[in-house]
CSV table of C-alpha atoms in Angstrom, one decimal:
chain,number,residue,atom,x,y,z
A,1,UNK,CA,86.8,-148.7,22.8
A,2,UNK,CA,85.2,-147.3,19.2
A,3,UNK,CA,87.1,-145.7,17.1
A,4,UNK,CA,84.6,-142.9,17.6
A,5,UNK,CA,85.6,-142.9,21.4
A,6,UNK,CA,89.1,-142.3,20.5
A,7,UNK,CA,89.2,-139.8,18.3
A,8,UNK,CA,86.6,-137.8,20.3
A,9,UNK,CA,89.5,-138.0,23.6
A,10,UNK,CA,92.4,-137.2,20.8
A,11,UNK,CA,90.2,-133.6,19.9
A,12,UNK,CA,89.7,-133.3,23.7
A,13,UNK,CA,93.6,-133.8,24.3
A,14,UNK,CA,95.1,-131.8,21.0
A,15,UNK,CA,92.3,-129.1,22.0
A,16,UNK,CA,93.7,-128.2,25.7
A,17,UNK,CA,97.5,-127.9,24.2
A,18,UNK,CA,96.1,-125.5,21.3
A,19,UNK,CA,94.1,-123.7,23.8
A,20,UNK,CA,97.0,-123.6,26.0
A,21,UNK,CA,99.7,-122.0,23.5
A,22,UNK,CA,97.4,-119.6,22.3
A,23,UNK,CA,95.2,-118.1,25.3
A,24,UNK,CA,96.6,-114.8,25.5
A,25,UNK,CA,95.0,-114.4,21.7
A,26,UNK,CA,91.6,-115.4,22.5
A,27,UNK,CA,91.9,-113.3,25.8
A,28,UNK,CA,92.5,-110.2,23.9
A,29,UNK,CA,90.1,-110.7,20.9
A,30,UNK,CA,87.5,-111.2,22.9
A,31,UNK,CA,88.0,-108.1,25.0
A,32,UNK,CA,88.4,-106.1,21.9
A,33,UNK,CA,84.9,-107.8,20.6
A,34,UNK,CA,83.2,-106.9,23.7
A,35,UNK,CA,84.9,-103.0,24.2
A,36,UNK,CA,82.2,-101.2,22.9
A,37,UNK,CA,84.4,-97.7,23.2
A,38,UNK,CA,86.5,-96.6,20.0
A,39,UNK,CA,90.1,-96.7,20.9
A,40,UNK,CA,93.2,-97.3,18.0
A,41,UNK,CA,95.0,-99.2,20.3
A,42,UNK,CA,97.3,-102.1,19.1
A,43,UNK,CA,97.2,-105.4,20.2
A,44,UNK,CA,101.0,-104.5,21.7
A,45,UNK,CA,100.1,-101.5,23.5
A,46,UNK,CA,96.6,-103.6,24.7
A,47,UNK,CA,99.0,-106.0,26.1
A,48,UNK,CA,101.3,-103.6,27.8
A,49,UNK,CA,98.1,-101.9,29.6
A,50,UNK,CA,96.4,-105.6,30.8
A,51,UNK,CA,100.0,-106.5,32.0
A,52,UNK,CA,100.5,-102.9,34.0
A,53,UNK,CA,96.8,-102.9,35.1
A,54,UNK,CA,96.1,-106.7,36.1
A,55,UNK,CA,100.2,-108.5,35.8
A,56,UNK,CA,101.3,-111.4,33.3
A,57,UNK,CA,98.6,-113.3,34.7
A,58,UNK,CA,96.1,-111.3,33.7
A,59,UNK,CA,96.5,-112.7,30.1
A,60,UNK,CA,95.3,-115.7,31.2
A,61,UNK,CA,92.0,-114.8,33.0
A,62,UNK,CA,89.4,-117.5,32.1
A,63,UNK,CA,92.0,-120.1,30.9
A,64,UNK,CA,90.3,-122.6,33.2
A,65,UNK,CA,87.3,-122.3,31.8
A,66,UNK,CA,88.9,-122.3,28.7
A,67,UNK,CA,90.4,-125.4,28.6
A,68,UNK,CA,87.5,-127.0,30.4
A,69,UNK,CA,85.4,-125.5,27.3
A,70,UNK,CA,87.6,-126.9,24.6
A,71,UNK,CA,88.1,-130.4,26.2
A,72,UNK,CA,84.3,-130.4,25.8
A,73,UNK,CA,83.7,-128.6,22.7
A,74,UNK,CA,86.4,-130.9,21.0
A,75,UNK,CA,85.3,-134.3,22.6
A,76,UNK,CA,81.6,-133.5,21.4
A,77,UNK,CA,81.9,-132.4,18.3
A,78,UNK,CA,85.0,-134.7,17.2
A,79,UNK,CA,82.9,-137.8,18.5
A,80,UNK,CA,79.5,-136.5,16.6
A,81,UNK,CA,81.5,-135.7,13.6
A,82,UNK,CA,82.9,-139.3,13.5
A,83,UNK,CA,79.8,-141.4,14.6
A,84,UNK,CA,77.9,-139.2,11.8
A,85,UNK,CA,80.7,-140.0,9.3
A,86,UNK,CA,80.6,-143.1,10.0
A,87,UNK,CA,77.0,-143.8,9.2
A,88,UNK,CA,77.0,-141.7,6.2
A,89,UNK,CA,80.0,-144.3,4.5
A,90,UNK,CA,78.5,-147.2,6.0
A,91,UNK,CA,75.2,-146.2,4.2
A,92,UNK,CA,76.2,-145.7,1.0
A,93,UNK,CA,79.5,-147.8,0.9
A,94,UNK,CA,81.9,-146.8,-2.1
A,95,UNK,CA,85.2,-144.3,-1.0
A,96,UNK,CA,86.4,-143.1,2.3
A,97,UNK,CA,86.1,-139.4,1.6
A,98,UNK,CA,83.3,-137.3,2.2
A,99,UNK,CA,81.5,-135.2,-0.4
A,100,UNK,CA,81.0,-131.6,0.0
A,101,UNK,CA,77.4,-132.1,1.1
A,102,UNK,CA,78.5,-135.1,3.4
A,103,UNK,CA,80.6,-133.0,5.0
A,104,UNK,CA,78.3,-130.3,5.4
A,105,UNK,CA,75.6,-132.1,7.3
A,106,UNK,CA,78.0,-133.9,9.6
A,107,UNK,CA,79.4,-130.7,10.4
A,108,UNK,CA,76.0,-129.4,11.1
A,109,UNK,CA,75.0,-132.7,13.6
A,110,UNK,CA,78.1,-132.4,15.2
A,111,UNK,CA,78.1,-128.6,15.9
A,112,UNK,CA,74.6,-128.0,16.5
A,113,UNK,CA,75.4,-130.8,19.0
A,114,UNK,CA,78.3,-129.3,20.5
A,115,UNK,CA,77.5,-125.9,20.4
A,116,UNK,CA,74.2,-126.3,22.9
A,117,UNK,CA,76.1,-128.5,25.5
A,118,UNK,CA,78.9,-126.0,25.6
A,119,UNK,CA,77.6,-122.7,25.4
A,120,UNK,CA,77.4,-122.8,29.3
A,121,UNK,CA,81.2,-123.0,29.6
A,122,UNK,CA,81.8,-120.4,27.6
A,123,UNK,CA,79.4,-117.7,28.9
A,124,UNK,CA,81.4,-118.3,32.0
A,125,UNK,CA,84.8,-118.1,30.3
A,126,UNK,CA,83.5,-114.9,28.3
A,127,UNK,CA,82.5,-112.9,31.7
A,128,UNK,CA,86.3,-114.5,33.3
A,129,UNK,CA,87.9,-112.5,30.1
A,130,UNK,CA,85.8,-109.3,30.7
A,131,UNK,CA,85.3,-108.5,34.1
A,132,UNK,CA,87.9,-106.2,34.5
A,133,UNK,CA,87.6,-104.9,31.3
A,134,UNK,CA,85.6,-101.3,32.5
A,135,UNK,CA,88.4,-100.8,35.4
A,136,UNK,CA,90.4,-97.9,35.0
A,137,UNK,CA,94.1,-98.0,33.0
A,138,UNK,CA,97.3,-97.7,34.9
A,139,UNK,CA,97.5,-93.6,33.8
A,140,UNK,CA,93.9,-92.8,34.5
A,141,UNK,CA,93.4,-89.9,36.9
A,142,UNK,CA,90.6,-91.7,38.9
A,143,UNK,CA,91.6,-93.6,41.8
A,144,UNK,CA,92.8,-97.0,41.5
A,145,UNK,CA,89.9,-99.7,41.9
A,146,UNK,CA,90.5,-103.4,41.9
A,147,UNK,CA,88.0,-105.5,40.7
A,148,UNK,CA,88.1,-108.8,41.9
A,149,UNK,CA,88.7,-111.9,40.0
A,150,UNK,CA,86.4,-114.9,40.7
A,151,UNK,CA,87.3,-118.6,39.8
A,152,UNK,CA,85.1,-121.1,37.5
A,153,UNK,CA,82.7,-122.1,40.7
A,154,UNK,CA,82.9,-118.4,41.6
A,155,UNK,CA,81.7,-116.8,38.4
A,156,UNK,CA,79.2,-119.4,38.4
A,157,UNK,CA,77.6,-117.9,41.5
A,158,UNK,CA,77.9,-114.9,40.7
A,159,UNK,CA,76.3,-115.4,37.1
A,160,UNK,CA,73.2,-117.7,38.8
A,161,UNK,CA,72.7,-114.8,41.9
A,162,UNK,CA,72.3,-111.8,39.4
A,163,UNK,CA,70.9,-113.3,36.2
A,164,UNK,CA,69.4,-116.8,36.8
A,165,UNK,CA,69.7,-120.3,35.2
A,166,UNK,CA,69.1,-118.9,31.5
A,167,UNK,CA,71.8,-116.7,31.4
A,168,UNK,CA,73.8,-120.0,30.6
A,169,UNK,CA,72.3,-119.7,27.7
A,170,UNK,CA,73.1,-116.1,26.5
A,171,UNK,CA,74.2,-115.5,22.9
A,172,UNK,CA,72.9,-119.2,21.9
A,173,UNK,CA,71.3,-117.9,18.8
A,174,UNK,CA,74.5,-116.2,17.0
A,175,UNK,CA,76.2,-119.5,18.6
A,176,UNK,CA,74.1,-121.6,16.4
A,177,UNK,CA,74.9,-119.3,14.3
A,178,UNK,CA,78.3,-120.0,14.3
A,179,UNK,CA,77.6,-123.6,13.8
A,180,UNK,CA,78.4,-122.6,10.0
A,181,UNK,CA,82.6,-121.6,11.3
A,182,UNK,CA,83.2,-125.4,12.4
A,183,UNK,CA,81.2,-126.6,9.1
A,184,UNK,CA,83.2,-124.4,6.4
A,185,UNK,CA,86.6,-125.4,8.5
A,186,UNK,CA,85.5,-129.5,8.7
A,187,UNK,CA,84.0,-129.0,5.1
A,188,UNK,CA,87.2,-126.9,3.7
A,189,UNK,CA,89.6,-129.0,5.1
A,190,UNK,CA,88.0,-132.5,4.1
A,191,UNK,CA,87.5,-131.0,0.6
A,192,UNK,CA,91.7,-130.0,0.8
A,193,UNK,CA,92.8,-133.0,2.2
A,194,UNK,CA,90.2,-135.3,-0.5
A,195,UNK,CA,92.6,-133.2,-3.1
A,196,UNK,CA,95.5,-133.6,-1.8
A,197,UNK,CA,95.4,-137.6,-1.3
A,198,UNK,CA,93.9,-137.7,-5.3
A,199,UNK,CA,96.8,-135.7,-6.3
A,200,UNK,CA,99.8,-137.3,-4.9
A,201,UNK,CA,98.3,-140.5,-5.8
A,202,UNK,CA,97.6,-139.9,-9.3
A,203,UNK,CA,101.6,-138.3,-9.6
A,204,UNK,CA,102.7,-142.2,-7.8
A,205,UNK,CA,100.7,-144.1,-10.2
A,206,UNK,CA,102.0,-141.8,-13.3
A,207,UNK,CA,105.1,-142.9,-12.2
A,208,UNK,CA,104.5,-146.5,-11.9
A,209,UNK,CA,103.4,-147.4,-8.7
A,210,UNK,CA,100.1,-149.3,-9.4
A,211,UNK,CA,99.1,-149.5,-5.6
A,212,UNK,CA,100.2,-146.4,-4.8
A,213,UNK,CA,99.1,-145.5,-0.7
A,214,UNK,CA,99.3,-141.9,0.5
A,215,UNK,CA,99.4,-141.2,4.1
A,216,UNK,CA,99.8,-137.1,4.5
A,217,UNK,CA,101.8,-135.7,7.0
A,218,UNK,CA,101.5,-133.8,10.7
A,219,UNK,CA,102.9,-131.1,8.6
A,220,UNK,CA,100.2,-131.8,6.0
A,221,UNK,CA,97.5,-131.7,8.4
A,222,UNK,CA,98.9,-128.6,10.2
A,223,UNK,CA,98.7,-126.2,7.0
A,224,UNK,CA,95.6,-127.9,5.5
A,225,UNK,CA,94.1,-127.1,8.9
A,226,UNK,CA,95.5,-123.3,9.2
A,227,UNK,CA,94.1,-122.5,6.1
A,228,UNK,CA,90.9,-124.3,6.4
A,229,UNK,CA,90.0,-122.1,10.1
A,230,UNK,CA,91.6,-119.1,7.9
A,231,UNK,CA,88.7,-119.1,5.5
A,232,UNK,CA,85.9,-120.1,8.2
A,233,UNK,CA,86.7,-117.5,10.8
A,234,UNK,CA,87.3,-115.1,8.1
A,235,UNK,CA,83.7,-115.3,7.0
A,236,UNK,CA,81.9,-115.7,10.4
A,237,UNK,CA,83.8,-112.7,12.3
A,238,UNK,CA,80.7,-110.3,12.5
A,239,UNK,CA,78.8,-113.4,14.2
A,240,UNK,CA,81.7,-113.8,16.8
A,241,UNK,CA,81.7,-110.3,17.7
A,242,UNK,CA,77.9,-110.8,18.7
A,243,UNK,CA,78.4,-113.9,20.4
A,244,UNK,CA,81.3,-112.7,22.9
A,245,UNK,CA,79.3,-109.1,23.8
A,246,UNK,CA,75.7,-111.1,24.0
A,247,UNK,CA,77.6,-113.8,26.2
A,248,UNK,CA,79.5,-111.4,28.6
A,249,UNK,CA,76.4,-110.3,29.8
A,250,UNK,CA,76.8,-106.7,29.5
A,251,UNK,CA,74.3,-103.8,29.5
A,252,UNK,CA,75.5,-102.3,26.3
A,253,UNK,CA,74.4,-106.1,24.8
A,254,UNK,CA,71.1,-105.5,26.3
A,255,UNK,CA,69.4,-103.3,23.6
A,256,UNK,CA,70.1,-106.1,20.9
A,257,UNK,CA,66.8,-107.6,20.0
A,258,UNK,CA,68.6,-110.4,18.2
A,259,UNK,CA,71.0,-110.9,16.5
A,260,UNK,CA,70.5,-109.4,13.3
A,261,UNK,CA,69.6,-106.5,14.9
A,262,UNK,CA,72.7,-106.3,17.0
A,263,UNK,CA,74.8,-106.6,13.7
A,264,UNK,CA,72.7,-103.3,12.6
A,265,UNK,CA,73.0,-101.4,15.3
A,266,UNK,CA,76.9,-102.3,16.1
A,267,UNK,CA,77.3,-101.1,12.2
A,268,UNK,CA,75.4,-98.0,13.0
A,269,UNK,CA,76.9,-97.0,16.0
A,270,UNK,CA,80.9,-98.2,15.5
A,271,UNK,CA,81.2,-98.6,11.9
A,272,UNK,CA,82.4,-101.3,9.8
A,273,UNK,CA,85.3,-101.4,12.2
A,274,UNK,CA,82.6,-102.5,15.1
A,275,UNK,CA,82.2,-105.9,13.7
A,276,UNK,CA,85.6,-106.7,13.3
A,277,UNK,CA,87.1,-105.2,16.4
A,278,UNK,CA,90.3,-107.7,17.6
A,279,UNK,CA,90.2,-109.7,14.4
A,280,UNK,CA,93.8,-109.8,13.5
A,281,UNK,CA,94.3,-111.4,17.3
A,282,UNK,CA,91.6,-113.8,17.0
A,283,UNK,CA,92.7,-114.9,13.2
A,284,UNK,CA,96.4,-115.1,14.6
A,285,UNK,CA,94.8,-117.7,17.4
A,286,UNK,CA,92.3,-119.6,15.5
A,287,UNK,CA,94.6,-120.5,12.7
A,288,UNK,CA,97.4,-121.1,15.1
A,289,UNK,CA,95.0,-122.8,17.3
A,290,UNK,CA,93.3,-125.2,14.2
A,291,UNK,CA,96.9,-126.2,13.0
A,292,UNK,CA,98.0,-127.2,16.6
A,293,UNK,CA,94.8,-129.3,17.0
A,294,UNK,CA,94.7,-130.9,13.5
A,295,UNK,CA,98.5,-132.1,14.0
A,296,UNK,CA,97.8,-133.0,17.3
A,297,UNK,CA,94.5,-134.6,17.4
A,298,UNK,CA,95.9,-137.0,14.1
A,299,UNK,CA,98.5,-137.8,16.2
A,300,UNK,CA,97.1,-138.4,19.4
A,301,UNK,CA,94.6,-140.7,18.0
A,302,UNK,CA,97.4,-142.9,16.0
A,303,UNK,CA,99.3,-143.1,19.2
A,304,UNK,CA,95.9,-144.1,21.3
A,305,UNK,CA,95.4,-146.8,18.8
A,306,UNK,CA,98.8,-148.4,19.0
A,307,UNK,CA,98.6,-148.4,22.6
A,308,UNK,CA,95.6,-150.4,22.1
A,309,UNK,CA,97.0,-152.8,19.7
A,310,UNK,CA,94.6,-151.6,17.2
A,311,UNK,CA,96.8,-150.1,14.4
Protein backbone atom coordinates (compact mmCIF):
# COMPACT_ATOMS: atom_id res chain seq x y z
CA UNK A 1 0.00 0.00 0.00
CA UNK A 2 1.65 3.70 -0.81
CA UNK A 3 2.44 5.72 1.66
CA UNK A 4 -0.03 8.04 -0.15
CA UNK A 5 -2.76 5.35 0.39
CA UNK A 6 -2.22 5.45 4.01
CA UNK A 7 -2.11 8.70 4.95
CA UNK A 8 -5.14 9.51 2.77
CA UNK A 9 -7.32 6.46 5.17
CA UNK A 10 -5.44 8.03 8.41
CA UNK A 11 -7.27 11.78 7.28
CA UNK A 12 -10.38 9.77 6.52
CA UNK A 13 -10.16 7.95 10.08
CA UNK A 14 -8.86 11.21 12.37
CA UNK A 15 -11.54 13.17 10.28
CA UNK A 16 -14.84 11.10 11.43
CA UNK A 17 -13.62 11.30 15.34
CA UNK A 18 -13.08 15.21 14.84
CA UNK A 19 -16.29 15.42 13.15
CA UNK A 20 -17.79 13.39 15.76
CA UNK A 21 -16.68 15.37 18.97
CA UNK A 22 -17.50 18.48 17.52
CA UNK A 23 -21.03 18.22 15.46
CA UNK A 24 -23.17 20.10 17.62
CA UNK A 25 -20.66 23.24 16.53
CA UNK A 26 -20.96 22.90 12.97
CA UNK A 27 -24.73 22.21 13.46
CA UNK A 28 -25.20 25.49 14.99
CA UNK A 29 -22.84 27.70 12.84
CA UNK A 30 -24.31 26.72 9.99
CA UNK A 31 -27.79 27.46 11.06
CA UNK A 32 -26.73 30.82 12.24
CA UNK A 33 -24.95 31.30 8.58
CA UNK A 34 -27.99 30.41 6.83
CA UNK A 35 -30.73 32.47 9.38
CA UNK A 36 -31.23 35.28 7.40
CA UNK A 37 -33.53 37.03 10.39
CA UNK A 38 -31.58 39.40 13.02
CA UNK A 39 -31.97 37.79 16.38
CA UNK A 40 -29.05 38.42 19.45
CA UNK A 41 -29.44 35.08 20.49
CA UNK A 42 -26.48 33.20 22.09
CA UNK A 43 -25.14 30.13 21.08
CA UNK A 44 -26.50 28.88 24.80
CA UNK A 45 -29.90 30.13 24.48
CA UNK A 46 -29.77 28.76 20.47
CA UNK A 47 -29.03 25.41 22.06
CA UNK A 48 -31.68 25.48 24.69
CA UNK A 49 -34.44 26.39 21.82
CA UNK A 50 -33.13 23.42 19.12
CA UNK A 51 -33.18 21.05 22.28
CA UNK A 52 -36.94 22.16 23.47
CA UNK A 53 -38.11 22.44 19.81
CA UNK A 54 -36.43 19.25 18.05
CA UNK A 55 -34.71 17.14 21.56
CA UNK A 56 -30.82 16.35 22.16
CA UNK A 57 -30.90 14.69 18.96
CA UNK A 58 -31.61 17.50 17.14
CA UNK A 59 -27.99 18.72 17.55
CA UNK A 60 -27.04 16.13 15.54
CA UNK A 61 -29.22 16.43 12.36
CA UNK A 62 -26.96 15.77 9.28
CA UNK A 63 -24.16 14.01 11.30
CA UNK A 64 -24.46 11.11 8.79
CA UNK A 65 -23.83 13.02 6.06
CA UNK A 66 -21.36 14.68 7.97
CA UNK A 67 -19.13 12.04 8.67
CA UNK A 68 -19.72 10.54 5.31
CA UNK A 69 -18.47 14.10 3.98
CA UNK A 70 -15.34 14.31 6.06
CA UNK A 71 -14.27 10.62 5.44
CA UNK A 72 -14.32 11.86 1.82
CA UNK A 73 -13.15 15.29 1.98
CA UNK A 74 -10.13 14.02 4.25
CA UNK A 75 -9.31 10.83 2.18
CA UNK A 76 -9.15 13.15 -1.06
CA UNK A 77 -7.56 15.85 -0.16
CA UNK A 78 -4.94 14.10 2.32
CA UNK A 79 -4.11 11.53 -0.59
CA UNK A 80 -3.76 14.58 -3.34
CA UNK A 81 -1.88 16.61 -0.93
CA UNK A 82 0.70 13.73 -0.41
CA UNK A 83 0.92 12.24 -4.06
CA UNK A 84 1.43 16.18 -5.08
CA UNK A 85 4.09 16.49 -2.30
CA UNK A 86 5.59 13.85 -3.24
CA UNK A 87 6.30 14.79 -6.79
CA UNK A 88 7.23 18.16 -5.97
CA UNK A 89 10.49 16.63 -3.54
CA UNK A 90 11.08 13.98 -5.91
CA UNK A 91 11.55 16.71 -8.56
CA UNK A 92 13.72 18.83 -7.15
CA UNK A 93 15.40 16.61 -4.55
CA UNK A 94 17.20 18.64 -1.62
CA UNK A 95 15.05 18.88 2.08
CA UNK A 96 11.85 17.27 3.16
CA UNK A 97 9.98 20.50 3.84
CA UNK A 98 8.00 22.35 1.64
CA UNK A 99 8.41 25.97 0.68
CA UNK A 100 5.71 28.45 1.10
CA UNK A 101 4.92 28.36 -2.61
CA UNK A 102 5.18 24.39 -2.59
CA UNK A 103 2.82 24.38 -0.19
CA UNK A 104 0.52 26.60 -1.74
CA UNK A 105 0.05 24.76 -5.04
CA UNK A 106 -0.36 21.41 -3.42
CA UNK A 107 -2.87 22.74 -1.33
CA UNK A 108 -4.56 24.19 -4.39
CA UNK A 109 -4.42 20.45 -6.38
CA UNK A 110 -5.52 18.76 -3.52
CA UNK A 111 -8.50 21.06 -2.66
CA UNK A 112 -9.67 22.02 -5.92
CA UNK A 113 -9.64 18.27 -6.12
CA UNK A 114 -11.52 17.66 -3.13
CA UNK A 115 -13.73 20.35 -2.99
CA UNK A 116 -15.61 19.28 -6.56
CA UNK A 117 -16.01 15.58 -5.55
CA UNK A 118 -17.42 16.55 -2.21
CA UNK A 119 -19.57 19.33 -2.62
CA UNK A 120 -22.44 16.85 -3.24
CA UNK A 121 -22.24 15.47 0.31
CA UNK A 122 -22.29 18.54 1.73
CA UNK A 123 -25.33 20.25 -0.02
CA UNK A 124 -27.05 17.35 1.42
CA UNK A 125 -25.61 17.71 4.88
CA UNK A 126 -26.28 21.63 4.69
CA UNK A 127 -30.29 21.11 3.82
CA UNK A 128 -30.08 17.96 6.97
CA UNK A 129 -28.88 21.00 9.32
CA UNK A 130 -31.59 23.51 8.05
CA UNK A 131 -34.70 21.97 7.39
CA UNK A 132 -36.30 22.73 10.47
CA UNK A 133 -34.67 25.81 10.79
CA UNK A 134 -38.08 28.16 9.68
CA UNK A 135 -40.36 25.93 12.19
CA UNK A 136 -41.80 27.81 14.85
CA UNK A 137 -39.88 28.06 18.59
CA UNK A 138 -41.24 26.19 21.52
CA UNK A 139 -43.04 29.75 22.92
CA UNK A 140 -44.40 30.84 19.55
CA UNK A 141 -48.18 31.53 19.55
CA UNK A 142 -48.72 29.64 16.15
CA UNK A 143 -49.69 26.17 16.35
CA UNK A 144 -47.10 23.59 16.74
CA UNK A 145 -45.94 22.17 13.19
CA UNK A 146 -43.44 19.29 12.83
CA UNK A 147 -41.44 19.25 10.03
CA UNK A 148 -40.14 16.09 9.17
CA UNK A 149 -36.72 14.90 9.21
CA UNK A 150 -35.45 12.87 6.15
CA UNK A 151 -32.31 10.57 6.24
CA UNK A 152 -29.15 10.86 3.67
CA UNK A 153 -31.10 8.68 0.84
CA UNK A 154 -34.18 10.65 1.79
CA UNK A 155 -32.86 14.21 1.42
CA UNK A 156 -31.42 12.96 -1.66
CA UNK A 157 -34.84 12.51 -3.18
CA UNK A 158 -36.20 15.07 -1.97
CA UNK A 159 -33.32 17.44 -3.34
CA UNK A 160 -33.34 15.47 -7.01
CA UNK A 161 -37.57 15.74 -7.09
CA UNK A 162 -37.66 19.62 -6.51
CA UNK A 163 -34.45 20.92 -7.84
CA UNK A 164 -32.72 18.36 -10.23
CA UNK A 165 -29.18 16.84 -10.72
CA UNK A 166 -27.32 20.35 -10.49
CA UNK A 167 -28.44 21.36 -7.40
CA UNK A 168 -25.55 18.99 -6.17
CA UNK A 169 -23.68 21.45 -7.23
CA UNK A 170 -25.08 24.57 -5.49
CA UNK A 171 -22.60 27.07 -3.90
CA UNK A 172 -19.62 25.39 -5.95
CA UNK A 173 -18.16 28.69 -6.80
CA UNK A 174 -17.67 30.22 -3.10
CA UNK A 175 -16.58 26.41 -2.53
CA UNK A 176 -13.77 26.84 -4.80
CA UNK A 177 -13.57 29.64 -3.21
CA UNK A 178 -12.90 28.29 -0.14
CA UNK A 179 -10.17 26.20 -1.64
CA UNK A 180 -7.89 29.20 -0.19
CA UNK A 181 -9.13 27.96 3.91
CA UNK A 182 -7.45 24.39 3.43
CA UNK A 183 -4.36 26.14 1.53
CA UNK A 184 -3.59 28.89 4.34
CA UNK A 185 -4.29 26.03 7.09
CA UNK A 186 -1.83 23.14 5.01
CA UNK A 187 0.45 26.31 4.12
CA UNK A 188 0.47 27.85 7.80
CA UNK A 189 0.93 24.80 9.50
CA UNK A 190 3.81 23.40 7.21
CA UNK A 191 5.49 26.83 7.39
CA UNK A 192 4.99 26.29 11.68
CA UNK A 193 5.98 22.97 11.85
CA UNK A 194 9.31 23.71 9.02
CA UNK A 195 10.09 26.31 12.18
CA UNK A 196 9.60 24.40 14.69
CA UNK A 197 11.82 21.33 13.56
CA UNK A 198 14.83 24.15 12.54
CA UNK A 199 14.52 25.50 15.93
CA UNK A 200 14.78 22.66 18.27
CA UNK A 201 17.34 21.38 16.08
CA UNK A 202 19.52 24.19 15.93
CA UNK A 203 19.12 24.49 20.21
CA UNK A 204 20.36 20.23 20.15
CA UNK A 205 23.24 21.00 18.05
CA UNK A 206 24.21 24.32 20.16
CA UNK A 207 24.34 21.94 22.77
CA UNK A 208 26.34 19.34 21.18
CA UNK A 209 24.42 16.90 19.63
CA UNK A 210 25.90 16.82 16.01
CA UNK A 211 23.15 14.52 14.60
CA UNK A 212 20.58 15.98 16.42
CA UNK A 213 16.84 14.26 15.12
CA UNK A 214 13.62 15.98 16.04
CA UNK A 215 10.36 14.18 15.97
CA UNK A 216 7.46 16.75 17.28
CA UNK A 217 4.88 15.59 19.32
CA UNK A 218 0.75 14.70 19.18
CA UNK A 219 0.75 17.58 21.34
CA UNK A 220 2.94 19.46 18.84
CA UNK A 221 0.89 18.73 16.04
CA UNK A 222 -2.39 19.38 17.98
CA UNK A 223 -1.55 23.22 18.71
CA UNK A 224 0.44 23.80 15.48
CA UNK A 225 -2.82 22.61 13.93
CA UNK A 226 -5.40 24.81 16.14
CA UNK A 227 -3.62 27.71 15.34
CA UNK A 228 -3.03 27.01 11.73
CA UNK A 229 -7.29 26.47 11.03
CA UNK A 230 -7.40 29.63 13.55
CA UNK A 231 -5.83 31.92 10.97
CA UNK A 232 -7.46 30.21 7.78
CA UNK A 233 -11.03 30.19 8.95
CA UNK A 234 -10.53 33.43 10.44
CA UNK A 235 -9.87 34.98 7.04
CA UNK A 236 -12.33 32.98 4.80
CA UNK A 237 -15.60 33.38 7.16
CA UNK A 238 -17.55 35.76 4.80
CA UNK A 239 -17.04 32.97 1.98
CA UNK A 240 -18.44 30.31 4.40
CA UNK A 241 -21.39 32.25 5.27
CA UNK A 242 -22.16 32.13 1.28
CA UNK A 243 -21.46 28.74 0.80
CA UNK A 244 -23.85 27.24 3.64
CA UNK A 245 -27.03 29.81 2.54
CA UNK A 246 -26.16 29.06 -1.42
CA UNK A 247 -25.96 25.31 -0.52
CA UNK A 248 -29.13 25.01 1.72
CA UNK A 249 -30.96 25.78 -1.15
CA UNK A 250 -33.11 28.44 0.10
CA UNK A 251 -35.22 31.20 -1.54
CA UNK A 252 -33.59 34.03 0.36
CA UNK A 253 -30.15 32.54 -1.55
CA UNK A 254 -31.90 32.86 -4.73
CA UNK A 255 -31.50 36.62 -5.46
CA UNK A 256 -27.55 36.18 -5.22
CA UNK A 257 -26.16 36.55 -8.66
CA UNK A 258 -22.81 35.15 -7.48
CA UNK A 259 -21.04 35.32 -5.07
CA UNK A 260 -19.59 38.56 -4.91
CA UNK A 261 -22.78 39.89 -5.14
CA UNK A 262 -24.24 37.85 -2.38
CA UNK A 263 -21.35 39.21 -0.10
CA UNK A 264 -22.83 42.87 -1.14
CA UNK A 265 -26.08 42.44 -0.70
CA UNK A 266 -25.74 40.24 2.73
CA UNK A 267 -23.58 43.51 3.89
CA UNK A 268 -26.33 45.76 2.70
CA UNK A 269 -29.14 44.08 4.06
CA UNK A 270 -27.61 42.55 7.73
CA UNK A 271 -24.63 44.51 8.26
CA UNK A 272 -21.16 43.62 8.98
CA UNK A 273 -22.66 41.21 11.43
CA UNK A 274 -24.38 39.27 8.35
CA UNK A 275 -21.18 37.84 7.25
CA UNK A 276 -20.08 36.63 10.34
CA UNK A 277 -23.21 35.31 11.84
CA UNK A 278 -22.22 31.95 14.11
CA UNK A 279 -18.55 32.60 13.87
CA UNK A 280 -17.50 32.14 17.46
CA UNK A 281 -19.36 28.45 17.09
CA UNK A 282 -17.79 27.61 13.95
CA UNK A 283 -14.09 28.94 15.06
CA UNK A 284 -14.69 26.99 18.47
CA UNK A 285 -15.25 23.70 16.04
CA UNK A 286 -12.82 24.22 13.27
CA UNK A 287 -9.92 24.76 15.59
CA UNK A 288 -11.13 22.04 17.89
CA UNK A 289 -11.82 20.02 14.97
CA UNK A 290 -8.15 20.73 13.02
CA UNK A 291 -6.26 19.84 16.39
CA UNK A 292 -8.23 16.59 16.79
CA UNK A 293 -7.46 15.63 13.12
CA UNK A 294 -3.72 16.72 13.02
CA UNK A 295 -3.05 14.58 16.28
CA UNK A 296 -4.97 11.96 15.10
CA UNK A 297 -4.32 11.61 11.48
CA UNK A 298 -0.22 11.62 12.56
CA UNK A 299 -1.09 9.04 14.72
CA UNK A 300 -3.20 6.87 12.82
CA UNK A 301 -0.82 6.83 9.97
CA UNK A 302 2.33 5.73 12.32
CA UNK A 303 0.17 3.06 13.84
CA UNK A 304 -1.04 1.85 10.04
CA UNK A 305 2.55 1.71 9.15
CA UNK A 306 3.71 -0.44 12.04
CA UNK A 307 0.92 -2.73 11.42
CA UNK A 308 2.42 -3.08 8.09
CA UNK A 309 5.94 -3.63 9.14
CA UNK A 310 6.81 -0.59 7.39
CA UNK A 311 8.12 1.76 10.09
Amino acid sequence: MSDSVIHSISGAAGGIIAMTATYPLIFLSTRAAVETKKEDKSAYQAVLDIIKREGILGLYSGLNSSLLGIAVTNGVYYYFYERSRGIILKSRGGGKGLSALESILTGVIAGSATTIISNPIWVVQTSQAVRTLNAPSIDSSQPKITVEKLGFLDTIQNILARDGLGAFWRGIGPALVLVINPVLQYTVFEQLKNFLIARRTNKLRAAGAATALVVLSDWDFFFLGALSKLIATSSTYPYIVMKSRLQAGQASALKYRSSLHGLLTILKEEGVDGLYKGVGSKLTQSVLTAAILFAGQRRIYEMSKRAMGTV
